[in-house]
């Protein structure tokens, strides 16, 4: 099994392979056209603050689904999916510190866990490619570069922190098209939040991202910045909850919903 | 002071008049172009379930702002606004039963109250008018007709209930334009959820709405249905919370945000 073989498979098939331990790699490109989601799991005592944080910061924190307390079964965005096993790799944080990476969180599952599935820019990147807008980190086969900005999120209870953005370089003409294309996807980050001078966001060096990998910015290209799903994870870790579980970077939850279902036009 | 005089006034001016008891009537048409919001206030013990209900049902329950527990001062959508006094008329429900209607909820304010401001179709109706789509209840100077449907909302905790829709009659050509126009406003109900045969939504008689007033459907017109902000209020009342406070119908909170700020295109 490889990426090419699984790119056309149904999400339920790929989730089953993941659940059985037969696929342990990043999920980019699998079940092409279906929405992939970030995961944050928190004990119920933090859930209201986190839900409010997402409500107040919808651009970086577009919630796709919130499971009932203690329920590990996805209801709205997928069927027959178990959030404890259907992601290839999880990260377990205690007091905000990364501990283990595991392939199955069944052994550490708690009856007070609330699982949050959050939209991801994978959903609009296919739309960019379909519109001949380059997605450099795909061309360069690396992770998208992400930067902490000087823009504070709206705090909610114990959660606060800076807006984290992802960056894709392109020409001005491509940026205009990218603004049009991504505006159609308000529930997966939507339109960019800035283009051009990174210093206006407090970003000093595009070649040293805070998360992910640096990509080439070619002559004649400008950086374009989108609100990024790393924002809520960073806010969670900074608040040092007793325990928090997330997907490992690039190892996402594959939903049964098509990317186009999240476009409003 | 009349509607015409106040239609061009700033929201802060109108809120001050309301706060001082100098304006006690419905707010439709005041501070034209600025977004008006529905209000639901609940004790904190119900707030997580209600926030989750809104997250799961974003079409009828588009949250504009949620205030911190006990805080009566609006932060994000208006400045110098007090949610206890800045609405002309409130309704106080106990165990789901309507009790008093009052102009000031200061005397009954509780330190555990959480205030939810929810988007309202006023925001897209101006855009419809600007695009020569008729808004019949404005022409006929009455309230929009609203109907319970046979579509259940996604439940959350103690909250559940049917989707409530508002109806505006128009020609097919106008409906096509209305779909385009309202799609631009996903955070204030967005595109219609149905047009044509009301029976597909379980609505038997368009001339007997469950809320609001009946309006004329002319020859050659079809009914067009949008998710309605009465949905969350109905779900709250059906769950019989100890206490809940809402605005009185038509007596909305006027924000400092322009309607166009909620359009994504």
Coordinates of C-alpha atoms in Angstrom, one line a residue:
Chain A
X1 CA 0.0 0.0 0.0
X2 CA 1.3 3.4 -0.8
X3 CA 0.0 7.0 -1.1
X4 CA -1.0 6.5 -4.8
X5 CA -3.0 3.4 -4.0
X6 CA -4.8 5.0 -1.1
X7 CA -5.4 8.4 -2.7
X8 CA -8.6 7.1 -4.4
X9 CA -9.8 5.0 -1.5
X10 CA -12.9 5.8 0.5
X11 CA -12.3 7.4 3.9
X12 CA -13.9 4.4 5.7
X13 CA -11.4 2.0 4.0
X14 CA -8.4 4.2 4.9
X15 CA -9.6 4.6 8.5
X16 CA -10.0 0.8 8.8
X17 CA -6.3 0.3 7.7
X18 CA -5.2 2.9 10.2
X19 CA -7.3 1.3 12.9
X20 CA -5.7 -2.1 12.2
X21 CA -2.2 -0.6 12.3
X22 CA -1.6 -1.1 8.6
X23 CA -1.0 2.6 7.8
X24 CA 1.2 4.6 10.2
X25 CA 2.4 7.5 8.0
X26 CA 1.1 11.0 7.5
X27 CA -2.4 11.2 5.8
X28 CA -1.8 14.0 3.3
X29 CA -3.0 12.8 -0.1
X30 CA -5.1 9.9 1.3
X31 CA -8.8 9.7 0.3
X32 CA -8.2 12.7 -2.0
X33 CA -11.1 15.2 -1.9
X34 CA -12.3 14.3 1.6
X35 CA -11.8 16.7 4.5
X36 CA -9.1 16.0 7.0
X37 CA -9.3 17.4 10.5
X38 CA -7.0 18.4 13.4
X39 CA -7.8 16.8 16.7
X40 CA -7.7 18.2 20.3
X41 CA -8.9 16.1 23.2
X42 CA -9.4 17.7 26.6
X43 CA -11.0 16.7 29.9
X44 CA -14.5 18.1 30.3
X45 CA -13.4 20.7 32.9
X46 CA -11.6 22.6 30.1
X47 CA -14.2 22.0 27.4
X48 CA -16.3 25.1 27.9
X49 CA -13.3 27.4 27.9
X50 CA -11.9 25.7 24.7
X51 CA -15.3 25.8 22.9
X52 CA -15.6 29.5 23.8
X53 CA -12.0 30.1 22.6
X54 CA -12.9 28.5 19.2
X55 CA -16.1 30.5 19.0
X56 CA -14.2 33.8 19.6
X57 CA -11.4 32.9 17.1
X58 CA -13.2 31.2 14.2
X59 CA -10.6 31.9 11.6
X60 CA -7.8 29.8 13.2
X61 CA -10.2 27.5 15.1
X62 CA -13.0 26.4 12.7
X63 CA -14.7 23.6 14.6
X64 CA -16.1 20.8 12.4
X65 CA -17.4 18.6 15.2
X66 CA -17.4 18.3 19.0
X67 CA -18.1 14.9 20.5
X68 CA -20.2 14.4 23.6
X69 CA -18.3 14.0 26.8
X70 CA -16.8 10.5 27.0
X71 CA -18.0 9.5 23.5
X72 CA -15.2 8.3 21.3
X73 CA -17.4 7.7 18.2
X74 CA -17.6 10.4 15.6
X75 CA -21.2 11.2 14.7
X76 CA -21.6 14.1 12.2
X77 CA -18.5 14.1 10.0
X78 CA -17.9 10.4 9.7
X79 CA -19.7 7.1 10.4
X80 CA -18.2 4.0 12.1
X81 CA -15.2 6.0 13.2
X82 CA -13.5 5.7 16.6
X83 CA -11.4 8.7 17.5
X84 CA -9.2 6.5 19.8
X85 CA -7.8 4.4 16.9
X86 CA -8.5 6.0 13.6
X87 CA -5.6 8.4 13.5
X88 CA -2.1 7.0 12.7
X89 CA -0.3 8.8 15.4
X90 CA -1.3 10.8 18.5
X91 CA 0.6 13.0 20.9
X92 CA -0.1 12.9 24.6
X93 CA 0.7 16.1 26.6
X94 CA 0.7 16.3 30.4
X95 CA 0.8 19.8 31.9
X96 CA 1.5 21.1 28.4
X97 CA 4.6 18.9 28.0
X98 CA 4.8 16.4 25.2
X99 CA 5.2 12.9 26.4
X100 CA 4.5 9.8 24.3
X101 CA 3.5 9.5 20.7
X102 CA 1.2 6.5 20.3
X103 CA -0.9 4.8 17.6
X104 CA -3.9 4.0 19.9
X105 CA -5.2 6.1 22.8
X106 CA -7.7 3.5 24.0
X107 CA -5.4 2.6 27.0
X108 CA -5.4 6.3 28.2
X109 CA -9.0 7.1 27.3
X110 CA -11.0 8.8 30.1
X111 CA -14.8 9.0 30.5
X112 CA -14.5 12.8 30.9
X113 CA -12.7 13.4 27.5
X114 CA -14.2 15.8 25.0
X115 CA -12.9 15.5 21.4
X116 CA -12.7 18.5 19.1
X117 CA -12.3 18.1 15.4
X118 CA -11.0 21.3 13.8
X119 CA -10.8 22.2 10.1
X120 CA -7.5 22.2 8.3
X121 CA -6.1 24.0 5.3
X122 CA -5.7 20.8 3.3
X123 CA -9.4 21.4 2.3
X124 CA -8.6 24.6 0.5
X125 CA -5.2 23.6 -0.9
X126 CA -6.8 21.3 -3.5
X127 CA -9.0 24.2 -4.5
X128 CA -5.9 26.4 -4.9
X129 CA -4.2 23.7 -7.1
X130 CA -7.4 23.3 -9.2
X131 CA -7.2 27.1 -9.8
X132 CA -3.5 27.0 -10.8
X133 CA -2.3 28.7 -7.6
X134 CA 0.9 27.1 -6.5
X135 CA 1.1 25.4 -3.1
X136 CA 4.9 25.5 -2.6
X137 CA 5.2 23.0 0.3
X138 CA 3.5 20.4 -1.8
X139 CA 5.9 21.1 -4.7
X140 CA 8.8 20.9 -2.3
X141 CA 7.3 17.8 -0.5
X142 CA 7.6 19.3 3.0
X143 CA 5.4 20.8 5.7
X144 CA 3.8 24.2 5.3
X145 CA 5.8 27.0 7.1
X146 CA 4.0 28.4 10.1
X147 CA 4.7 31.5 12.2
X148 CA 3.6 33.0 15.5
X149 CA 2.3 36.5 14.9
X150 CA 2.0 39.6 17.1
X151 CA -1.8 39.4 16.8
X152 CA -3.3 38.1 20.1
X153 CA -6.3 35.7 19.9
X154 CA -9.4 36.7 21.9
X155 CA -8.8 34.9 25.2
X156 CA -11.5 32.6 26.7
X157 CA -11.1 31.4 30.3
X158 CA -7.7 29.7 30.7
X159 CA -6.9 29.8 26.9
X160 CA -5.0 32.6 25.2
X161 CA -2.1 33.0 22.9
X162 CA -1.0 34.5 19.6
X163 CA -2.5 33.8 16.2
X164 CA -0.4 31.3 14.3
X165 CA -0.4 31.7 10.5
X166 CA 0.6 29.5 7.6
X167 CA 2.4 31.0 4.6
X168 CA 2.2 30.2 0.9
X169 CA 4.3 32.3 -1.6
X170 CA 2.8 33.3 -5.0
X171 CA 2.5 36.2 -7.4
X172 CA 0.1 39.1 -6.8
X173 CA -2.1 37.8 -9.6
X174 CA -2.2 34.3 -8.0
X175 CA -2.9 36.0 -4.6
X176 CA -6.0 37.7 -6.0
X177 CA -7.3 34.3 -7.2
X178 CA -6.3 32.7 -3.9
X179 CA -8.3 35.3 -2.0
X180 CA -11.3 34.5 -4.2
X181 CA -10.9 30.7 -3.9
X182 CA -10.4 30.5 -0.2
X183 CA -13.1 33.0 0.6
X184 CA -15.5 30.2 -0.5
X185 CA -14.3 28.1 2.5
X186 CA -15.0 30.1 5.6
X187 CA -15.3 27.0 7.8
X188 CA -11.7 25.9 6.9
X189 CA -9.8 29.1 7.7
X190 CA -11.3 31.2 4.8
X191 CA -9.6 34.1 3.1
X192 CA -6.0 35.1 3.9
X193 CA -5.5 37.4 6.9
X194 CA -2.5 39.3 5.3
X195 CA -0.2 39.4 2.3
X196 CA 3.2 41.1 1.7
X197 CA 5.4 42.5 4.4
X198 CA 5.7 39.8 7.2
X199 CA 6.9 42.4 9.7
X200 CA 3.4 43.8 9.9
X201 CA 2.6 40.5 11.6
X202 CA 5.7 40.6 13.7
X203 CA 7.4 37.9 11.6
X204 CA 11.1 38.7 11.3
X205 CA 12.4 35.9 9.1
X206 CA 10.4 33.9 6.6
X207 CA 13.3 31.4 6.3
X208 CA 12.9 30.4 10.0
X209 CA 9.3 29.3 10.6
X210 CA 8.2 28.6 14.2
X211 CA 6.5 25.3 13.0
X212 CA 6.9 23.3 9.8
X213 CA 9.5 23.8 7.1
X214 CA 10.8 26.8 5.2
X215 CA 9.9 26.9 1.5
X216 CA 11.3 28.8 -1.4
X217 CA 10.0 32.3 -2.1
X218 CA 10.8 33.0 -5.7
X219 CA 11.6 36.3 -7.4
X220 CA 8.4 38.2 -8.0
X221 CA 6.4 36.3 -5.3
X222 CA 4.9 37.7 -2.2
X223 CA 4.1 35.8 1.0
X224 CA 0.4 35.2 1.7
X225 CA -0.7 34.3 5.2
X226 CA -3.7 32.3 6.4
X227 CA -4.9 31.7 10.0
X228 CA -3.6 28.2 11.0
X229 CA -5.1 25.3 13.0
X230 CA -1.9 25.2 15.1
X231 CA -3.2 28.2 16.9
X232 CA -5.7 26.3 19.2
X233 CA -3.1 23.6 19.9
X234 CA -0.5 26.2 20.9
X235 CA -3.1 27.9 23.1
X236 CA -4.0 24.6 24.8
X237 CA -0.3 23.7 25.5
X238 CA 0.4 27.1 26.9
X239 CA -2.3 26.7 29.5
X240 CA -0.8 23.5 30.8
X241 CA -3.9 21.3 31.2
X242 CA -3.5 18.1 33.2
X243 CA -3.7 16.1 30.0
X244 CA -4.4 16.9 26.4
X245 CA -4.2 14.7 23.3
X246 CA -3.7 15.8 19.7
X247 CA -3.0 14.2 16.4
X248 CA 0.7 14.1 15.5
X249 CA 1.6 16.8 12.9
X250 CA 0.4 15.6 9.5
X251 CA -1.4 12.5 10.9
X252 CA -4.9 13.7 10.6
X253 CA -8.4 12.4 11.0
X254 CA -10.0 11.7 7.6
X255 CA -13.7 12.5 7.6
X256 CA -16.5 11.3 5.3
X257 CA -17.2 14.9 4.2
X258 CA -16.0 16.1 0.9
X259 CA -13.9 19.3 0.9
X260 CA -16.5 20.9 -1.4
X261 CA -19.1 20.4 1.3
X262 CA -17.3 23.1 3.3
X263 CA -17.4 25.6 0.4
X264 CA -20.3 28.0 0.6
X265 CA -20.1 28.8 -3.1
Chain B
X1 CA -37.8 61.0 17.9
X2 CA -39.1 58.6 15.3
X3 CA -37.8 55.7 13.2
X4 CA -36.8 58.1 10.4
X5 CA -34.8 60.3 12.7
X6 CA -33.0 57.4 14.2
X7 CA -32.4 55.3 11.1
X8 CA -29.2 57.3 10.4
X9 CA -28.0 57.6 14.0
X10 CA -24.9 55.8 15.3
X11 CA -25.6 52.6 17.2
X12 CA -24.0 54.1 20.4
X13 CA -26.5 57.0 20.2
X14 CA -29.5 54.7 19.8
X15 CA -28.3 52.4 22.6
X16 CA -27.9 55.4 24.9
X17 CA -31.5 56.5 24.2
X18 CA -32.7 52.9 24.9
X19 CA -30.7 52.8 28.1
X20 CA -32.2 56.1 29.3
X21 CA -35.7 54.7 28.5
X22 CA -36.3 57.2 25.7
X23 CA -36.9 54.5 23.1
X24 CA -39.1 51.6 23.9
X25 CA -40.2 50.3 20.5
X26 CA -38.9 47.7 18.1
X27 CA -35.5 48.3 16.7
X28 CA -36.1 47.4 13.0
X29 CA -34.8 50.3 10.9
X30 CA -32.7 52.0 13.6
X31 CA -29.1 52.6 12.9
X32 CA -29.6 51.4 9.4
X33 CA -26.7 49.2 8.1
X34 CA -25.6 48.1 11.5
X35 CA -26.1 44.5 12.6
X36 CA -28.8 43.7 15.1
X37 CA -28.6 40.6 17.3
X38 CA -30.9 38.2 19.1
X39 CA -30.1 37.7 22.8
X40 CA -30.3 34.6 25.0
X41 CA -29.1 34.8 28.6
X42 CA -28.7 31.6 30.7
X43 CA -27.0 30.6 34.0
X44 CA -23.5 29.2 33.5
X45 CA -24.6 25.6 34.3
X46 CA -26.5 25.6 31.0
X47 CA -23.9 27.5 29.0
X48 CA -21.7 24.6 27.7
X49 CA -24.7 22.7 26.4
X50 CA -26.1 25.8 24.7
X51 CA -22.7 26.8 23.2
X52 CA -22.4 23.2 21.9
X53 CA -26.0 23.4 20.5
X54 CA -25.1 26.5 18.6
X55 CA -21.8 24.9 17.3
X56 CA -23.7 21.9 16.0
X57 CA -26.5 24.0 14.5
X58 CA -24.7 27.0 13.0
X59 CA -27.3 27.8 10.3
X60 CA -30.1 28.7 12.8
X61 CA -27.7 29.6 15.6
X62 CA -25.0 31.9 14.2
X63 CA -23.2 33.1 17.4
X64 CA -21.8 36.7 17.1
X65 CA -20.5 37.0 20.6
X66 CA -20.6 35.1 24.0
X67 CA -19.9 37.2 27.1
X68 CA -17.8 35.9 30.0
X69 CA -19.8 34.6 32.9
X70 CA -21.3 37.4 34.9
X71 CA -20.0 40.1 32.6
X72 CA -22.8 42.3 31.3
X73 CA -20.6 44.5 29.1
X74 CA -20.4 43.7 25.4
X75 CA -16.7 43.4 24.3
X76 CA -16.3 42.4 20.6
X77 CA -19.4 43.6 18.7
X78 CA -20.0 46.9 20.5
X79 CA -18.2 49.3 22.9
X80 CA -19.7 50.9 26.0
X81 CA -22.7 48.6 25.8
X82 CA -24.5 47.1 28.8
X83 CA -26.6 44.0 27.9
X84 CA -28.8 44.7 31.0
X85 CA -30.1 48.0 29.7
X86 CA -29.4 48.5 26.0
X87 CA -32.3 46.5 24.6
X88 CA -35.8 48.2 24.7
X89 CA -37.7 45.1 26.0
X90 CA -36.7 41.8 27.5
X91 CA -38.6 38.6 28.3
X92 CA -37.9 36.7 31.5
X93 CA -38.7 33.0 31.4
X94 CA -38.8 30.8 34.5
X95 CA -38.8 27.0 33.9
X96 CA -39.6 27.8 30.2
X97 CA -42.7 29.8 31.1
X98 CA -42.8 33.5 30.0
X99 CA -43.2 35.7 33.0
X100 CA -42.5 39.5 32.9
X101 CA -41.5 41.7 30.1
X102 CA -39.2 44.5 31.4
X103 CA -37.0 47.3 30.0
X104 CA -34.1 46.7 32.4
X105 CA -32.8 43.4 33.7
X106 CA -30.4 45.0 36.2
X107 CA -32.6 44.0 39.1
X108 CA -32.6 40.3 38.2
X109 CA -29.0 40.1 36.9
X110 CA -27.1 37.1 38.4
X111 CA -23.3 36.7 38.7
X112 CA -23.6 33.3 36.9
X113 CA -25.3 34.7 33.8
X114 CA -23.8 34.1 30.4
X115 CA -25.1 36.3 27.5
X116 CA -25.2 34.9 23.9
X117 CA -25.7 37.3 21.0
X118 CA -26.9 35.6 17.9
X119 CA -27.1 36.8 14.3
X120 CA -30.4 37.8 12.8
X121 CA -31.8 37.9 9.3
X122 CA -32.1 41.7 9.4
X123 CA -28.5 41.7 8.2
X124 CA -29.2 40.0 4.9
X125 CA -32.6 41.6 4.3
X126 CA -31.0 45.0 3.4
X127 CA -28.8 43.1 1.0
X128 CA -31.9 41.5 -0.6
X129 CA -33.6 44.9 -0.9
X130 CA -30.4 46.3 -2.5
X131 CA -30.6 43.5 -5.1
X132 CA -34.3 44.2 -5.9
X133 CA -35.4 41.0 -4.1
X134 CA -38.7 41.7 -2.3
X135 CA -39.0 41.3 1.5
X136 CA -42.7 41.0 1.8
X137 CA -43.0 41.5 5.6
X138 CA -41.3 44.8 5.2
X139 CA -43.7 45.8 2.4
X140 CA -46.6 44.7 4.6
X141 CA -45.2 46.2 7.8
X142 CA -45.5 43.1 9.9
X143 CA -43.2 40.4 11.4
X144 CA -41.7 37.8 9.2
X145 CA -43.7 34.5 9.1
X146 CA -41.8 31.6 10.9
X147 CA -42.6 27.9 10.9
X148 CA -41.6 24.9 12.9
X149 CA -40.2 22.2 10.5
X150 CA -39.9 18.4 10.7
X151 CA -36.1 18.8 10.6
X152 CA -34.6 18.1 14.0
X153 CA -31.7 20.1 15.2
X154 CA -28.6 18.2 16.3
X155 CA -29.1 17.9 20.1
X156 CA -26.5 19.0 22.6
X157 CA -26.9 18.1 26.3
X158 CA -30.3 19.3 27.5
X159 CA -31.1 21.2 24.3
X160 CA -33.0 19.8 21.3
X161 CA -35.8 20.8 19.1
X162 CA -37.0 21.3 15.5
X163 CA -35.4 23.7 13.1
X164 CA -37.5 26.9 12.8
X165 CA -37.5 28.7 9.4
X166 CA -38.5 32.1 8.2
X167 CA -40.3 32.4 4.9
X168 CA -40.1 35.1 2.2
X169 CA -42.1 34.7 -1.1
X170 CA -40.6 35.7 -4.4
X171 CA -40.3 34.6 -8.1
X172 CA -37.9 31.9 -9.1
X173 CA -35.6 34.5 -10.7
X174 CA -35.6 36.5 -7.5
X175 CA -34.9 33.3 -5.5
X176 CA -31.8 32.6 -7.6
X177 CA -30.5 36.1 -6.8
X178 CA -31.5 35.6 -3.1
X179 CA -29.5 32.4 -2.9
X180 CA -26.5 34.2 -4.3
X181 CA -26.9 37.3 -2.1
X182 CA -27.5 35.4 1.2
X183 CA -24.7 32.9 0.5
X184 CA -22.3 35.8 1.2
X185 CA -23.6 36.0 4.8
X186 CA -22.8 32.6 6.3
X187 CA -22.6 34.0 9.8
X188 CA -26.1 35.4 9.7
X189 CA -28.0 32.3 8.5
X190 CA -26.5 32.2 5.0
X191 CA -28.3 30.6 2.0
X192 CA -31.9 29.4 2.1
X193 CA -32.4 25.8 3.3
X194 CA -35.4 25.1 1.0
X195 CA -37.7 26.6 -1.6
X196 CA -41.0 25.5 -3.1
X197 CA -43.2 22.9 -1.6
X198 CA -43.6 23.7 2.2
X199 CA -44.8 20.1 2.9
X200 CA -41.3 18.8 2.3
X201 CA -40.5 20.6 5.6
X202 CA -43.6 19.4 7.3
X203 CA -45.3 22.8 7.0
X204 CA -49.0 22.4 6.2
X205 CA -50.3 25.9 5.9
X206 CA -48.3 29.0 4.9
X207 CA -51.1 31.2 6.1
X208 CA -50.8 30.0 9.7
X209 CA -47.2 30.6 10.8
X210 CA -46.1 29.3 14.2
X211 CA -44.5 32.6 15.0
X212 CA -44.8 36.1 13.4
X213 CA -47.4 37.1 10.9
X214 CA -48.7 35.6 7.6
X215 CA -47.7 37.5 4.5
X216 CA -49.2 37.5 1.0
X217 CA -47.8 35.0 -1.5
X218 CA -48.6 36.4 -4.9
X219 CA -49.4 34.5 -8.1
X220 CA -46.1 33.3 -9.7
X221 CA -44.2 33.4 -6.4
X222 CA -42.7 30.5 -4.5
X223 CA -41.9 30.4 -0.7
X224 CA -38.2 30.5 0.1
X225 CA -37.1 29.3 3.6
X226 CA -34.2 30.3 5.7
X227 CA -33.0 28.9 9.1
X228 CA -34.3 31.2 11.8
X229 CA -32.8 32.6 15.0
X230 CA -36.0 31.6 16.8
X231 CA -34.7 28.0 16.7
X232 CA -32.3 28.4 19.7
X233 CA -34.9 30.3 21.7
X234 CA -37.4 27.6 21.1
X235 CA -34.9 24.9 22.1
X236 CA -34.0 26.8 25.3
X237 CA -37.6 27.2 26.4
X238 CA -38.4 23.5 25.7
X239 CA -35.7 22.5 28.1
X240 CA -37.3 24.5 31.0
X241 CA -34.1 26.1 32.5
X242 CA -34.6 27.7 35.9
X243 CA -34.3 31.1 34.3
X244 CA -33.6 32.4 30.8
X245 CA -33.8 35.9 29.5
X246 CA -34.2 36.9 25.8
X247 CA -35.0 40.1 23.9
X248 CA -38.7 40.6 23.2
X249 CA -39.5 39.9 19.5
X250 CA -38.3 42.7 17.3
X251 CA -36.5 44.5 20.2
X252 CA -33.0 43.6 19.3
X253 CA -29.5 44.5 20.4
X254 CA -27.9 47.0 18.0
X255 CA -24.2 46.3 17.5
X256 CA -21.4 48.6 16.3
X257 CA -20.6 46.1 13.4
X258 CA -21.9 46.9 9.9
X259 CA -23.9 44.2 8.2
X260 CA -21.3 44.2 5.4
X261 CA -18.7 43.1 8.0
X262 CA -20.5 39.8 8.2
X263 CA -20.4 39.2 4.4
X264 CA -17.6 37.1 3.3
X265 CA -17.6 38.4 -0.3

